[in-house]
Structures are given as C-alpha cells and as structure tokens.
Amino acid sequence: RACELLAALLFPALQKLAASGAQGGGNADSKFAGAVELSYGGLDVFFGGLEGQVGAPDPKVYSAMEAEHTKKADAKLKFVTGNYGVTTSSEIEWWFVIDPTRERLARLRLEQWPAEGDSKLPERRHRRRPVPLAKVEEERDRVNERLR
C-alpha cells in the first residue's frame, strides 16, 4: 500500500519532468532541477501531529511489531541490504532477533541464517551471528549496572 501511494505521488511529477525535456543546459544542471514542490498544511495539520497523518499507534507494541514483521503482505518479501549484501526478509530478521534457534530455521525452511557475503565482509569473525535474546538482555543489564 505504501509503495502504491508513493508511486501515485511521484508518477505525475516524473511525467511532468519527462515532458519538460530537461536533459541538459539551462536549469537542468541546477541541484533543484526537476524538484517536486511541496506545500505546507494549515494549523489543523500542525496541531493534528503525526497521529493525525498516519493514525494512532497500536498500544500493544510487541504484538504490533511482530505482526508488522511476520504477518503483513510483504513479510516474506526478500530484499538485499545495501551495506553488507545480506539477502533476507522482515520475517527472517524478526526471528533472527527474537528466536534464533535451529527449530525456527527449520520452520522458516532455511538451512542457515542469512549472513554477509565474502565480498562485503571477508573476515568471518566480524559477521553477525544469532544470539538468543535472553543473552542480549543479560548483557544489557550487566552494562546498565556498570553505568549506574
């Protein structure tokens, strides 16, 4: 849905840019060439805040996050991270953090967790590895205790 809305917003502006024939010379070299002009809302928009634009957040944060990562239409959609070239999905990343077990891998029909490629991160010892959430929380508590 978000992609459709974004496409609906951008398409008319891109058509206008293409029709203008801006391919060089004049203003086409300007850093603002082809820029879409934005407009401000009124006070009602300002005082409505973000909630007025996108709606109220779900007060059940954990279950909302889990649903967003594992049950939405794009949860299984694979993507490649720009920094380390990891091919993954929202669902896989959720379980990598929440339940990085062999049983979960099997349920996801994976042999191993997605990892950085050799060309992006040759040093295997620097690559990410699954760590049970309880261990992460223990370490967080240990560090927090030192900081008090």
GROMACS .gro file of C-alpha atoms in nm:
model
  148
    1ARG     CA    1   0.000   0.000   0.000
    2ALA     CA    2   0.279   0.244   0.087
    3CYS     CA    3   0.453   0.175  -0.245
    4GLU     CA    4   0.128   0.237  -0.434
    5LEU     CA    5   0.075   0.569  -0.255
    6LEU     CA    6   0.435   0.673  -0.320
    7ALA     CA    7   0.406   0.578  -0.687
    8ALA     CA    8   0.080   0.773  -0.718
    9LEU     CA    9   0.252   1.078  -0.571
   10LEU     CA   10   0.569   1.057  -0.779
   11PHE     CA   11   0.435   0.947  -1.117
   12PRO     CA   12   0.269   1.277  -1.218
   13ALA     CA   13   0.582   1.474  -1.121
   14LEU     CA   14   0.804   1.235  -1.319
   15GLN     CA   15   0.577   1.265  -1.622
   16LYS     CA   16   0.598   1.644  -1.596
   17LEU     CA   17   0.978   1.626  -1.572
   18ALA     CA   18   0.999   1.396  -1.874
   19ALA     CA   19   0.765   1.620  -2.076
   20SER     CA   20   0.974   1.928  -1.996
   21GLY     CA   21   1.264   1.779  -2.189
   22ALA     CA   22   1.509   1.878  -1.915
   23GLN     CA   23   1.815   1.695  -2.043
   24GLY     CA   24   2.090   1.947  -2.010
   25GLY     CA   25   2.170   2.314  -2.029
   26GLY     CA   26   1.983   2.592  -1.857
   27ASN     CA   27   1.828   2.495  -1.527
   28ALA     CA   28   1.861   2.120  -1.581
   29ASP     CA   29   2.205   2.127  -1.419
   30SER     CA   30   2.068   2.300  -1.111
   31LYS     CA   31   2.063   2.091  -0.797
   32PHE     CA   32   1.689   2.163  -0.783
   33ALA     CA   33   1.613   2.065  -1.144
   34GLY     CA   34   1.301   1.852  -1.154
   35ALA     CA   35   1.234   1.901  -0.783
   36VAL     CA   36   0.879   1.843  -0.670
   37GLU     CA   37   0.736   2.148  -0.496
   38LEU     CA   38   0.595   2.060  -0.156
   39SER     CA   39   0.333   2.253   0.032
   40TYR     CA   40   0.269   2.310   0.399
   41GLY     CA   41  -0.053   2.221   0.572
   42GLY     CA   42  -0.252   2.458   0.786
   43LEU     CA   43  -0.267   2.483   1.163
   44ASP     CA   44  -0.513   2.196   1.172
   45VAL     CA   45  -0.247   1.969   1.019
   46PHE     CA   46   0.020   2.103   1.255
   47PHE     CA   47  -0.189   2.051   1.568
   48GLY     CA   48  -0.310   1.713   1.441
   49GLY     CA   49   0.052   1.595   1.462
   50LEU     CA   50   0.184   1.271   1.322
   51GLU     CA   51  -0.111   1.081   1.464
   52GLY     CA   52  -0.342   1.294   1.254
   53GLN     CA   53  -0.149   1.195   0.942
   54VAL     CA   54  -0.088   0.823   0.996
   55GLY     CA   55  -0.322   0.727   1.279
   56ALA     CA   56  -0.270   0.621   1.638
   57PRO     CA   57  -0.004   0.362   1.719
   58ASP     CA   58  -0.105   0.022   1.845
   59PRO     CA   59  -0.066   0.030   2.227
   60LYS     CA   60   0.039  -0.337   2.219
   61VAL     CA   61   0.384  -0.257   2.084
   62TYR     CA   62   0.537  -0.606   2.087
   63SER     CA   63   0.243  -0.775   1.913
   64ALA     CA   64   0.221  -0.487   1.664
   65MET     CA   65   0.593  -0.521   1.583
   66GLU     CA   66   0.562  -0.898   1.548
   67ALA     CA   67   0.262  -0.862   1.315
   68GLU     CA   68   0.440  -0.595   1.110
   69HIS     CA   69   0.742  -0.820   1.060
   70THR     CA   70   0.578  -1.163   1.027
   71LYS     CA   71   0.217  -1.131   0.911
   72LYS     CA   72   0.196  -0.834   0.674
   73ALA     CA   73   0.178  -0.883   0.296
   74ASP     CA   74   0.546  -0.802   0.249
   75ALA     CA   75   0.680  -1.001   0.547
   76LYS     CA   76   0.824  -1.275   0.325
   77LEU     CA   77   0.944  -1.039   0.052
   78LYS     CA   78   1.319  -1.083   0.008
   79PHE     CA   79   1.548  -0.782  -0.009
   80VAL     CA   80   1.924  -0.729  -0.011
   81THR     CA   81   2.077  -0.496   0.247
   82GLY     CA   82   2.279  -0.217   0.091
   83ASN     CA   83   2.564  -0.227   0.338
   84TYR     CA   84   2.662  -0.596   0.357
   85GLY     CA   85   2.459  -0.760   0.082
   86VAL     CA   86   2.255  -0.984   0.313
   87THR     CA   87   1.954  -1.137   0.136
   88THR     CA   88   1.675  -1.159   0.390
   89SER     CA   89   1.313  -1.064   0.469
   90SER     CA   90   1.132  -0.885   0.752
   91GLU     CA   91   1.009  -1.218   0.884
   92ILE     CA   92   1.355  -1.375   0.884
   93GLU     CA   93   1.507  -1.072   1.059
   94TRP     CA   94   1.237  -1.077   1.327
   95TRP     CA   95   1.307  -1.440   1.414
   96PHE     CA   96   1.685  -1.386   1.390
   97VAL     CA   97   1.648  -1.142   1.680
   98ILE     CA   98   1.360  -1.300   1.876
   99ASP     CA   99   1.417  -1.674   1.835
  100PRO     CA  100   1.743  -1.759   1.654
  101THR     CA  101   1.715  -2.135   1.707
  102ARG     CA  102   1.760  -2.437   1.480
  103GLU     CA  103   1.389  -2.515   1.525
  104ARG     CA  104   1.297  -2.168   1.396
  105LEU     CA  105   1.531  -2.212   1.098
  106ALA     CA  106   1.351  -2.536   1.014
  107ARG     CA  107   1.009  -2.367   1.041
  108LEU     CA  108   1.134  -2.094   0.807
  109ARG     CA  109   1.267  -2.367   0.573
  110LEU     CA  110   1.621  -2.229   0.597
  111GLU     CA  111   1.944  -2.420   0.641
  112GLN     CA  112   2.122  -2.124   0.800
  113TRP     CA  113   2.059  -1.762   0.892
  114PRO     CA  114   2.135  -1.511   0.618
  115ALA     CA  115   2.486  -1.369   0.650
  116GLU     CA  116   2.714  -1.116   0.492
  117GLY     CA  117   2.884  -1.221   0.170
  118ASP     CA  118   3.258  -1.279   0.136
  119SER     CA  119   3.294  -0.980  -0.095
  120LYS     CA  120   3.128  -0.746   0.156
  121LEU     CA  121   3.280  -0.878   0.478
  122PRO     CA  122   3.566  -1.125   0.422
  123GLU     CA  123   3.652  -1.153   0.794
  124ARG     CA  124   3.406  -1.420   0.911
  125ARG     CA  125   3.468  -1.336   1.277
  126HIS     CA  126   3.313  -0.992   1.217
  127ARG     CA  127   2.993  -1.129   1.067
  128ARG     CA  128   2.667  -1.132   1.254
  129ARG     CA  129   2.568  -1.445   1.434
  130PRO     CA  130   2.249  -1.548   1.609
  131VAL     CA  131   2.243  -1.471   1.980
  132PRO     CA  132   1.947  -1.570   2.199
  133LEU     CA  133   1.753  -1.263   2.309
  134ALA     CA  134   1.792  -1.365   2.675
  135LYS     CA  135   2.172  -1.337   2.637
  136VAL     CA  136   2.140  -0.993   2.480
  137GLU     CA  137   1.916  -0.884   2.768
  138GLU     CA  138   2.163  -1.022   3.024
  139GLU     CA  139   2.446  -0.828   2.864
  140ARG     CA  140   2.232  -0.513   2.852
  141ASP     CA  141   2.153  -0.550   3.223
  142ARG     CA  142   2.522  -0.606   3.303
  143VAL     CA  143   2.625  -0.293   3.114
  144ASN     CA  144   2.342  -0.089   3.265
  145GLU     CA  145   2.450  -0.196   3.612
  146ARG     CA  146   2.805  -0.073   3.545
  147LEU     CA  147   2.669   0.260   3.423
  148ARG     CA  148   2.479   0.333   3.748
   0.00000   0.00000   0.00000
